[in-house]
Amino acid sequence: MAVEMESMAAAIGVSVPVLRFLLCFVATIPVSFLWRFIPSQLGKHLYAATSGVILSYLSFGFSSNIHFLVPMLLGYCSMVFFRAKCGILTFFLSFGYLIGCHVYYMSGDAWKEGGIDATGALMVLTLKVISCAMNYNDGLLKEEYLREPQKKNRLIKLPSLIEYIGYCLCCGSHFAGPVYEMKDYLDWTEGKGIWASPLPSPYGATLRAFIQAAFCMGMYLYLVPHYPLTRFTDPIYQQWGFWKRLSYQFMAGFTARWKYYFIWSISEAAIIISGLGFSGWTNSSPPKPRWDHAKNVDVLGVEFAKSSAELPLVWNIQVSTWLRHYVYDRLVQKGKKPGFFQLLATQTISAGLYPGYIIFFVQSALMIAGSKVIYRWQQAVPPTMSHVKSLLTFTNFAYTVLVLNYSCVGFMVLSLRETLASYGSVYYIGTVVPILLFILGSIIKPPRPSKSKARKDQ
């Protein structure tokens, strides 16, 4: 068996631990499918919890479930004993434990060397634990003090321990997300809300997600031998001219994204086939089922984003939603926006503490700020100058492609030295251009369109 695993791993160019994880990860699809046939609510919760524990053990070993148990217990004990403060307590305690694991394991180094550990799944689990505690905290508040998402997701009653564990580990959904709400998990299990009536067939949507996953994996396996990350430290890279180095950075970033597309497509297929991915019906005639609860990425939306501001809406969608509901809306006073360092700290902690991650998120802020300047100029162009408007639209698209692929190198190489070396090899173009645009935007200030017109154009 070990020999077969080694030969399979060698055939696709990964290590045995990574292959073991991939096999368990793909197994979440049939495991989630079987959930549909469990007869009782208690049985469904037990199956969700048990399958999650087993898949975690097979993927990462026994210690992974111990690590998962810590934030789960912290969150549940906070809800039981300190309900009035359970949201904020769970937020800091769970993130504190996650930081400790990031520091101890330094997972990025292991991933670069072909290893794998449970910290990626722990990140997803941490977000689920925090959202559950905050929604239980919201159950104490009057509805007039709550925003719409809080009203929808708040928990009046404490979930039982088995409901809670089933939600946290459900059929291995903690491996890569998507993050979903406890209220949705309970309604899905109990056949309430949008899951009350007979559900549409999930098989077509599941097949589409699985085919997308297979295509994305094929693209990644084809491209990665041609654009390895090790090339950034290879002397031959430094001998190339500027345009070749820049094009290599573009292709390295483009290649890396297909790995994430594959992971999220598999998790989407698993959530859809279980039924949890169902999110209602379209307004078309005839109405068609929507499966947005499972969607974590829009591949075409990322690759053809017209501006950098669109990227958070199409990349890691459920985490972006989580950040909006549990950071932006809650940790900031009404009428104010979250500070840059609040956003940077939350995003970095959830991803990891490597300098490359921190620099990437700083770069992301610069990228979006520059893109907004181009968008304001674009909006100020009168309709009679359609060619100029089209040129600015293309400029924003090209700018987004350039800076995104430049910035994501830091997310891939991780270390400060390699990140700065790769950025410096192209003269920091992806940093300089957004800063210049930001400065120009403060000098060339077009009149702002009315809010109704801007909203219509967006």
Short mmCIF file of C-alpha atoms in Angstrom, two decimals:
data_model
loop_
_atom_site.label_atom_id
_atom_site.label_comp_id
_atom_site.label_asym_id
_atom_site.label_seq_id
_atom_site.Cartn_x
_atom_site.Cartn_y
_atom_site.Cartn_z
CA MET A 1 0.00 0.00 0.00
CA ALA A 2 2.83 2.39 0.90
CA VAL A 3 4.57 1.61 -2.39
CA GLU A 4 1.36 2.31 -4.33
CA MET A 5 0.91 5.63 -2.51
CA GLU A 6 4.48 6.62 -3.32
CA SER A 7 4.08 5.77 -7.00
CA MET A 8 0.78 7.67 -7.20
CA ALA A 9 2.30 10.68 -5.46
CA ALA A 10 5.29 10.65 -7.80
CA ALA A 11 3.01 10.42 -10.83
CA ILE A 12 1.26 13.70 -10.00
CA GLY A 13 4.31 15.40 -8.49
CA VAL A 14 3.25 15.66 -4.83
CA SER A 15 4.41 14.12 -1.56
CA VAL A 16 2.68 11.16 0.08
CA PRO A 17 1.18 13.32 2.90
CA VAL A 18 -0.28 15.71 0.32
CA LEU A 19 -1.67 12.79 -1.71
CA ARG A 20 -3.26 11.34 1.43
CA PHE A 21 -4.90 14.70 2.12
CA LEU A 22 -6.13 15.00 -1.48
CA LEU A 23 -7.70 11.54 -1.38
CA CYS A 24 -9.50 12.34 1.87
CA PHE A 25 -10.50 15.73 0.53
CA VAL A 26 -12.07 14.24 -2.61
CA ALA A 27 -13.74 11.65 -0.35
CA THR A 28 -15.75 14.48 1.23
CA ILE A 29 -17.99 14.31 -1.87
CA PRO A 30 -19.27 10.72 -1.35
CA VAL A 31 -19.23 11.23 2.43
CA SER A 32 -21.46 14.31 2.05
CA PHE A 33 -23.70 12.43 -0.39
CA LEU A 34 -24.29 9.63 2.15
CA TRP A 35 -25.39 12.22 4.74
CA ARG A 36 -28.64 12.55 2.77
CA PHE A 37 -29.64 8.98 3.66
CA ILE A 38 -29.14 9.18 7.43
CA PRO A 39 -32.67 8.78 8.86
CA SER A 40 -32.83 11.01 11.98
CA GLN A 41 -31.65 14.47 13.00
CA LEU A 42 -29.50 13.06 15.80
CA GLY A 43 -28.09 10.50 13.38
CA LYS A 44 -27.23 13.26 10.90
CA HIS A 45 -25.37 15.24 13.57
CA LEU A 46 -23.49 12.12 14.71
CA TYR A 47 -22.62 11.21 11.13
CA ALA A 48 -21.44 14.77 10.35
CA ALA A 49 -19.24 14.85 13.46
CA THR A 50 -17.87 11.30 13.17
CA SER A 51 -17.06 11.56 9.47
CA GLY A 52 -15.26 14.85 10.09
CA VAL A 53 -13.17 13.32 12.89
CA ILE A 54 -12.24 10.27 10.79
CA LEU A 55 -11.33 12.29 7.71
CA SER A 56 -9.22 14.63 9.85
CA TYR A 57 -7.38 11.68 11.40
CA LEU A 58 -6.71 10.07 8.02
CA SER A 59 -5.55 13.39 6.53
CA PHE A 60 -3.43 14.91 9.29
CA GLY A 61 -3.09 12.34 12.06
CA PHE A 62 -4.45 12.09 15.61
CA SER A 63 -3.03 15.45 16.76
CA SER A 64 -5.24 17.34 14.30
CA ASN A 65 -8.41 16.47 16.20
CA ILE A 66 -6.78 17.62 19.43
CA HIS A 67 -5.99 20.96 17.80
CA PHE A 68 -9.53 21.24 16.47
CA LEU A 69 -10.94 20.43 19.90
CA VAL A 70 -9.26 23.44 21.54
CA PRO A 71 -11.07 26.29 19.73
CA MET A 72 -14.26 24.24 19.68
CA LEU A 73 -14.18 23.90 23.48
CA LEU A 74 -13.16 27.53 23.95
CA GLY A 75 -16.13 28.64 21.89
CA TYR A 76 -18.65 26.30 23.49
CA CYS A 77 -17.54 27.04 27.07
CA SER A 78 -17.75 30.77 26.32
CA MET A 79 -21.33 30.30 25.11
CA VAL A 80 -22.28 28.22 28.16
CA PHE A 81 -20.67 30.32 30.89
CA PHE A 82 -20.23 33.85 29.48
CA ARG A 83 -23.05 34.35 26.99
CA ALA A 84 -23.06 38.15 27.24
CA LYS A 85 -19.41 38.26 26.15
CA CYS A 86 -19.06 34.94 24.34
CA GLY A 87 -18.59 36.49 20.90
CA ILE A 88 -15.63 38.69 21.74
CA LEU A 89 -14.12 36.06 24.06
CA THR A 90 -14.24 33.39 21.38
CA PHE A 91 -12.84 35.80 18.80
CA PHE A 92 -9.68 36.57 20.77
CA LEU A 93 -9.19 33.14 22.37
CA SER A 94 -9.62 31.25 19.09
CA PHE A 95 -7.47 33.60 17.08
CA GLY A 96 -4.89 33.49 19.89
CA TYR A 97 -4.71 29.72 19.61
CA LEU A 98 -4.52 29.95 15.82
CA ILE A 99 -1.60 32.39 16.10
CA GLY A 100 0.16 29.97 18.43
CA CYS A 101 -0.24 27.15 15.92
CA HIS A 102 0.99 29.38 13.10
CA VAL A 103 4.12 30.24 15.09
CA TYR A 104 4.77 26.67 16.26
CA TYR A 105 4.23 24.86 12.98
CA MET A 106 5.26 27.57 10.47
CA SER A 107 3.14 25.66 7.98
CA GLY A 108 4.22 27.65 4.96
CA ASP A 109 7.69 26.13 5.10
CA ALA A 110 6.19 22.63 5.30
CA TRP A 111 3.87 23.33 2.35
CA LYS A 112 6.74 24.60 0.22
CA GLU A 113 8.69 21.40 0.98
CA GLY A 114 5.78 19.12 0.11
CA GLY A 115 4.44 18.58 3.63
CA ILE A 116 1.04 19.41 5.06
CA ASP A 117 -0.53 19.95 8.47
CA ALA A 118 -3.90 20.86 9.94
CA THR A 119 -3.46 24.64 10.30
CA GLY A 120 -5.30 25.33 7.04
CA ALA A 121 -8.35 23.43 8.30
CA LEU A 122 -7.90 25.08 11.72
CA MET A 123 -8.28 28.49 10.06
CA VAL A 124 -11.66 27.51 8.60
CA LEU A 125 -12.76 25.94 11.89
CA THR A 126 -11.77 29.08 13.80
CA LEU A 127 -14.03 31.24 11.63
CA LYS A 128 -16.96 28.84 12.13
CA VAL A 129 -16.49 28.74 15.91
CA ILE A 130 -16.34 32.54 16.12
CA SER A 131 -19.44 33.08 13.98
CA CYS A 132 -21.43 30.60 16.08
CA ALA A 133 -20.49 32.33 19.34
CA MET A 134 -21.23 35.79 17.97
CA ASN A 135 -24.62 34.70 16.67
CA TYR A 136 -25.46 33.17 20.04
CA ASN A 137 -24.41 36.46 21.65
CA ASP A 138 -26.79 38.26 19.24
CA GLY A 139 -29.64 36.15 20.60
CA LEU A 140 -29.61 38.36 23.72
CA LEU A 141 -30.06 41.58 21.75
CA LYS A 142 -33.25 43.24 20.54
CA GLU A 143 -33.83 43.06 16.81
CA GLU A 144 -33.87 46.84 16.37
CA TYR A 145 -30.18 46.91 17.34
CA LEU A 146 -29.18 44.29 14.79
CA ARG A 147 -28.23 44.45 11.13
CA GLU A 148 -30.05 42.21 8.67
CA PRO A 149 -27.40 39.43 8.62
CA GLN A 150 -27.44 39.39 12.44
CA LYS A 151 -31.23 39.02 12.50
CA LYS A 152 -31.04 36.18 10.00
CA ASN A 153 -28.26 34.22 11.73
CA ARG A 154 -28.74 34.87 15.44
CA LEU A 155 -29.24 31.93 17.78
CA ILE A 156 -31.80 32.19 20.56
CA LYS A 157 -31.13 28.72 21.95
CA LEU A 158 -27.76 27.18 22.75
CA PRO A 159 -26.97 24.40 20.24
CA SER A 160 -26.45 21.00 21.84
CA LEU A 161 -22.90 19.72 22.00
CA ILE A 162 -23.46 17.15 19.24
CA GLU A 163 -25.10 19.80 17.02
CA TYR A 164 -22.12 22.04 17.62
CA ILE A 165 -19.51 19.38 16.81
CA GLY A 166 -21.48 18.30 13.74
CA TYR A 167 -21.53 21.91 12.54
CA CYS A 168 -17.80 22.39 13.12
CA LEU A 169 -16.57 19.20 11.45
CA CYS A 170 -19.46 18.41 9.11
CA CYS A 171 -18.33 15.71 6.67
CA GLY A 172 -14.87 17.26 6.36
CA SER A 173 -16.17 20.68 5.27
CA HIS A 174 -13.63 22.29 7.61
CA PHE A 175 -10.78 21.20 5.31
CA ALA A 176 -11.14 24.16 2.94
CA GLY A 177 -14.54 25.67 3.65
CA PRO A 178 -16.76 27.18 2.65
CA VAL A 179 -17.58 28.87 5.95
CA TYR A 180 -21.31 28.70 6.67
CA GLU A 181 -23.61 29.65 9.54
CA MET A 182 -24.82 27.49 12.42
CA LYS A 183 -28.39 28.63 11.71
CA ASP A 184 -28.13 27.34 8.14
CA TYR A 185 -26.60 24.06 9.33
CA LEU A 186 -29.46 23.50 11.80
CA ASP A 187 -32.18 24.44 9.28
CA TRP A 188 -30.59 22.12 6.72
CA THR A 189 -30.41 19.23 9.17
CA GLU A 190 -33.94 19.77 10.46
CA GLY A 191 -35.48 20.48 7.04
CA LYS A 192 -36.52 24.05 7.86
CA GLY A 193 -36.38 27.37 6.00
CA ILE A 194 -35.40 27.01 2.36
CA TRP A 195 -34.72 23.32 3.02
CA ALA A 196 -38.33 22.69 4.16
CA SER A 197 -39.75 21.87 0.73
CA PRO A 198 -38.38 19.06 -1.45
CA LEU A 199 -34.99 20.15 -2.72
CA PRO A 200 -34.11 20.27 -6.42
CA SER A 201 -31.70 17.66 -7.72
CA PRO A 202 -28.11 18.61 -6.81
CA TYR A 203 -26.47 16.24 -9.27
CA GLY A 204 -26.17 18.60 -12.24
CA ALA A 205 -24.59 21.35 -10.13
CA THR A 206 -22.33 18.81 -8.43
CA LEU A 207 -21.17 17.45 -11.77
CA ARG A 208 -20.39 20.96 -13.03
CA ALA A 209 -18.33 21.70 -9.90
CA PHE A 210 -16.50 18.37 -10.21
CA ILE A 211 -15.71 18.91 -13.90
CA GLN A 212 -14.44 22.39 -13.03
CA ALA A 213 -12.24 20.86 -10.31
CA ALA A 214 -10.82 18.28 -12.73
CA PHE A 215 -10.07 20.97 -15.31
CA CYS A 216 -8.40 23.19 -12.70
CA MET A 217 -6.24 20.33 -11.44
CA GLY A 218 -5.27 19.50 -15.02
CA MET A 219 -4.26 23.11 -15.65
CA TYR A 220 -2.22 23.21 -12.45
CA LEU A 221 -0.41 19.93 -13.14
CA TYR A 222 0.37 21.07 -16.68
CA LEU A 223 1.65 24.52 -15.72
CA VAL A 224 3.49 23.98 -12.43
CA PRO A 225 6.52 22.12 -13.91
CA HIS A 226 7.05 25.07 -16.29
CA TYR A 227 6.75 27.78 -13.62
CA PRO A 228 8.18 26.48 -10.31
CA LEU A 229 8.62 28.90 -7.42
CA THR A 230 12.25 27.80 -7.05
CA ARG A 231 13.04 29.71 -10.25
CA PHE A 232 12.84 33.01 -8.32
CA THR A 233 16.03 32.10 -6.46
CA ASP A 234 17.72 30.55 -9.50
CA PRO A 235 20.68 32.59 -10.89
CA ILE A 236 19.25 32.21 -14.40
CA TYR A 237 16.18 34.24 -13.35
CA GLN A 238 18.40 37.23 -12.54
CA GLN A 239 20.00 36.99 -15.98
CA TRP A 240 16.69 37.49 -17.74
CA GLY A 241 15.56 40.88 -18.93
CA PHE A 242 12.82 42.90 -17.23
CA TRP A 243 9.96 41.78 -19.49
CA LYS A 244 10.82 38.10 -19.17
CA ARG A 245 11.01 38.33 -15.38
CA LEU A 246 7.70 40.18 -15.30
CA SER A 247 6.03 37.62 -17.57
CA TYR A 248 7.38 34.81 -15.38
CA GLN A 249 5.84 36.43 -12.30
CA PHE A 250 2.56 36.71 -14.18
CA MET A 251 2.61 33.03 -15.14
CA ALA A 252 3.71 31.90 -11.64
CA GLY A 253 0.74 33.71 -10.09
CA PHE A 254 -1.62 32.44 -12.80
CA THR A 255 -0.39 28.88 -12.21
CA ALA A 256 -0.77 29.01 -8.41
CA ARG A 257 -4.40 30.13 -8.62
CA TRP A 258 -5.46 26.92 -10.36
CA LYS A 259 -4.55 24.98 -7.21
CA TYR A 260 -6.98 27.08 -5.17
CA TYR A 261 -9.63 26.82 -7.89
CA PHE A 262 -9.35 23.03 -7.67
CA ILE A 263 -9.60 22.95 -3.86
CA TRP A 264 -12.63 25.24 -3.72
CA SER A 265 -14.36 23.45 -6.60
CA ILE A 266 -14.10 20.11 -4.76
CA SER A 267 -15.46 21.65 -1.55
CA GLU A 268 -18.25 23.24 -3.59
CA ALA A 269 -19.18 19.86 -5.08
CA ALA A 270 -19.28 18.27 -1.60
CA ILE A 271 -21.51 20.95 -0.11
CA ILE A 272 -23.85 20.95 -3.12
CA ILE A 273 -24.39 17.18 -3.19
CA SER A 274 -25.23 17.20 0.53
CA GLY A 275 -27.99 19.78 -0.10
CA LEU A 276 -26.46 22.42 2.19
CA GLY A 277 -25.27 24.37 -0.84
CA PHE A 278 -28.86 25.16 -1.90
CA SER A 279 -29.64 28.86 -1.44
CA GLY A 280 -33.06 29.31 -3.02
CA TRP A 281 -34.49 29.98 -6.46
CA THR A 282 -33.80 32.57 -9.12
CA ASN A 283 -36.44 35.08 -10.22
CA SER A 284 -36.29 33.82 -13.79
CA SER A 285 -39.13 32.03 -15.54
CA PRO A 286 -39.06 29.16 -14.93
CA PRO A 287 -37.13 29.59 -11.65
CA LYS A 288 -33.81 27.80 -11.38
CA PRO A 289 -32.11 26.54 -8.20
CA ARG A 290 -29.19 28.54 -6.81
CA TRP A 291 -26.26 26.92 -4.99
CA ASP A 292 -24.51 30.03 -3.64
CA HIS A 293 -23.94 28.65 -0.12
CA ALA A 294 -21.25 26.44 -1.59
CA LYS A 295 -19.56 28.95 -3.88
CA ASN A 296 -16.13 30.16 -2.79
CA VAL A 297 -14.66 31.36 -6.09
CA ASP A 298 -15.76 32.60 -9.50
CA VAL A 299 -12.89 31.55 -11.77
CA LEU A 300 -13.80 33.76 -14.71
CA GLY A 301 -14.63 36.60 -12.34
CA VAL A 302 -11.09 36.50 -10.95
CA GLU A 303 -9.25 36.10 -14.25
CA PHE A 304 -11.29 38.78 -16.05
CA ALA A 305 -11.96 41.21 -13.19
CA LYS A 306 -12.48 44.71 -14.60
CA SER A 307 -11.08 46.28 -11.44
CA SER A 308 -9.23 45.22 -8.31
CA ALA A 309 -12.24 46.19 -6.20
CA GLU A 310 -14.15 43.25 -7.74
CA LEU A 311 -11.66 40.63 -6.53
CA PRO A 312 -12.95 40.27 -2.93
CA LEU A 313 -16.38 39.53 -4.42
CA VAL A 314 -15.14 36.61 -6.53
CA TRP A 315 -12.15 35.20 -4.60
CA ASN A 316 -12.52 33.34 -1.28
CA ILE A 317 -16.11 34.57 -1.32
CA GLN A 318 -17.33 33.07 1.95
CA VAL A 319 -14.33 34.35 3.93
CA SER A 320 -14.91 37.82 2.47
CA THR A 321 -18.52 37.56 3.64
CA TRP A 322 -17.35 36.41 7.07
CA LEU A 323 -14.97 39.37 7.36
CA ARG A 324 -17.76 41.76 6.45
CA HIS A 325 -20.24 40.31 8.96
CA TYR A 326 -17.91 39.60 11.88
CA VAL A 327 -15.16 42.21 11.56
CA TYR A 328 -16.20 45.19 9.47
CA ASP A 329 -19.78 45.38 10.81
CA ARG A 330 -19.09 44.39 14.42
CA LEU A 331 -15.69 45.65 15.50
CA VAL A 332 -16.28 49.09 14.02
CA GLN A 333 -18.77 51.67 15.26
CA LYS A 334 -21.79 52.33 13.07
CA GLY A 335 -21.13 54.97 10.47
CA LYS A 336 -17.38 54.37 10.49
CA LYS A 337 -15.11 52.18 8.40
CA PRO A 338 -12.61 49.69 9.80
CA GLY A 339 -9.06 50.98 10.02
CA PHE A 340 -6.38 49.64 7.72
CA PHE A 341 -4.52 47.94 10.56
CA GLN A 342 -7.70 46.27 11.86
CA LEU A 343 -8.29 44.71 8.45
CA LEU A 344 -4.63 43.82 7.95
CA ALA A 345 -4.37 42.15 11.37
CA THR A 346 -7.50 40.03 10.89
CA GLN A 347 -6.61 38.91 7.36
CA THR A 348 -3.00 38.13 8.27
CA ILE A 349 -3.88 36.16 11.41
CA SER A 350 -6.37 34.03 9.49
CA ALA A 351 -3.83 33.30 6.73
CA GLY A 352 -0.55 33.10 8.64
CA LEU A 353 2.24 35.23 10.06
CA TYR A 354 4.79 35.03 7.26
CA PRO A 355 6.16 38.34 5.95
CA GLY A 356 4.98 37.36 2.47
CA TYR A 357 1.37 37.20 3.69
CA ILE A 358 1.60 40.59 5.40
CA ILE A 359 3.20 42.22 2.35
CA PHE A 360 0.56 40.63 0.10
CA PHE A 361 -2.31 42.13 2.11
CA VAL A 362 -0.61 45.55 2.14
CA GLN A 363 -0.17 45.21 -1.61
CA SER A 364 -3.85 44.28 -1.95
CA ALA A 365 -4.86 47.51 -0.21
CA LEU A 366 -2.60 49.53 -2.53
CA MET A 367 -3.93 47.63 -5.55
CA ILE A 368 -7.56 48.40 -4.71
CA ALA A 369 -6.79 52.05 -3.91
CA GLY A 370 -5.13 52.52 -7.33
CA SER A 371 -7.96 50.76 -9.11
CA LYS A 372 -10.52 53.04 -7.47
CA VAL A 373 -8.66 56.07 -8.83
CA ILE A 374 -8.92 54.71 -12.39
CA TYR A 375 -12.59 53.91 -11.79
CA ARG A 376 -13.32 57.49 -10.65
CA TRP A 377 -11.66 58.83 -13.78
CA GLN A 378 -13.66 56.36 -15.85
CA GLN A 379 -16.93 57.50 -14.26
CA ALA A 380 -16.12 61.15 -14.94
CA VAL A 381 -15.81 60.61 -18.71
CA PRO A 382 -18.94 61.90 -20.49
CA PRO A 383 -21.00 59.35 -22.50
CA THR A 384 -20.03 61.05 -25.75
CA MET A 385 -16.40 59.96 -25.23
CA SER A 386 -17.07 56.23 -25.28
CA HIS A 387 -13.62 55.40 -26.68
CA VAL A 388 -11.91 57.10 -23.76
CA LYS A 389 -14.17 55.30 -21.31
CA SER A 390 -13.38 51.96 -22.99
CA LEU A 391 -9.67 52.73 -22.85
CA LEU A 392 -9.88 53.45 -19.11
CA THR A 393 -11.88 50.24 -18.60
CA PHE A 394 -9.15 48.24 -20.33
CA THR A 395 -6.49 50.15 -18.36
CA ASN A 396 -8.15 49.14 -15.10
CA PHE A 397 -8.29 45.51 -16.23
CA ALA A 398 -4.62 45.51 -17.30
CA TYR A 399 -3.62 47.25 -14.07
CA THR A 400 -5.46 44.62 -12.02
CA VAL A 401 -3.79 41.75 -13.89
CA LEU A 402 -0.35 43.32 -13.48
CA VAL A 403 -0.54 44.17 -9.80
CA LEU A 404 -2.40 41.01 -8.76
CA ASN A 405 0.16 38.66 -10.27
CA TYR A 406 3.03 40.77 -8.96
CA SER A 407 1.54 40.91 -5.44
CA CYS A 408 0.71 37.23 -5.12
CA VAL A 409 4.39 36.26 -5.43
CA GLY A 410 4.77 37.26 -1.78
CA PHE A 411 1.87 34.98 -0.87
CA MET A 412 3.68 32.09 -2.56
CA VAL A 413 7.34 32.51 -1.59
CA LEU A 414 6.49 33.72 1.97
CA SER A 415 9.93 34.79 3.23
CA LEU A 416 10.84 38.48 3.43
CA ARG A 417 14.08 38.03 1.50
CA GLU A 418 12.51 36.12 -1.39
CA THR A 419 9.51 38.46 -1.54
CA LEU A 420 11.61 41.60 -1.72
CA ALA A 421 14.03 39.96 -4.17
CA SER A 422 11.21 38.98 -6.54
CA TYR A 423 9.57 42.42 -6.28
CA GLY A 424 12.92 44.12 -6.75
CA SER A 425 13.68 42.04 -9.83
CA VAL A 426 10.92 43.94 -11.65
CA TYR A 427 11.79 47.27 -10.00
CA TYR A 428 8.81 47.13 -7.62
CA ILE A 429 6.52 48.00 -10.51
CA GLY A 430 3.44 46.55 -8.76
CA THR A 431 4.09 48.79 -5.75
CA VAL A 432 5.17 51.95 -7.55
CA VAL A 433 2.25 52.07 -10.02
CA PRO A 434 -0.52 51.93 -7.34
CA ILE A 435 1.27 54.59 -5.26
CA LEU A 436 1.66 56.86 -8.30
CA LEU A 437 -2.01 56.38 -9.15
CA PHE A 438 -3.00 57.20 -5.58
CA ILE A 439 -0.92 60.41 -5.70
CA LEU A 440 -2.33 61.35 -9.11
CA GLY A 441 -5.83 60.67 -7.80
CA SER A 442 -5.31 63.27 -5.07
CA ILE A 443 -4.18 65.80 -7.69
CA ILE A 444 -6.54 65.04 -10.57
CA LYS A 445 -9.91 64.89 -8.83
CA PRO A 446 -12.81 64.39 -11.22
CA PRO A 447 -16.27 65.42 -10.04
CA ARG A 448 -17.95 62.57 -8.22
CA PRO A 449 -21.05 61.18 -9.96
CA SER A 450 -24.28 61.08 -8.01
CA LYS A 451 -24.67 58.05 -5.76
CA SER A 452 -27.62 56.69 -7.73
CA LYS A 453 -25.72 56.90 -11.02
CA ALA A 454 -22.56 55.33 -9.59
CA ARG A 455 -24.57 52.49 -8.08
CA LYS A 456 -26.32 51.89 -11.39
CA ASP A 457 -23.01 51.77 -13.30
CA GLN A 458 -21.46 49.35 -10.81
#
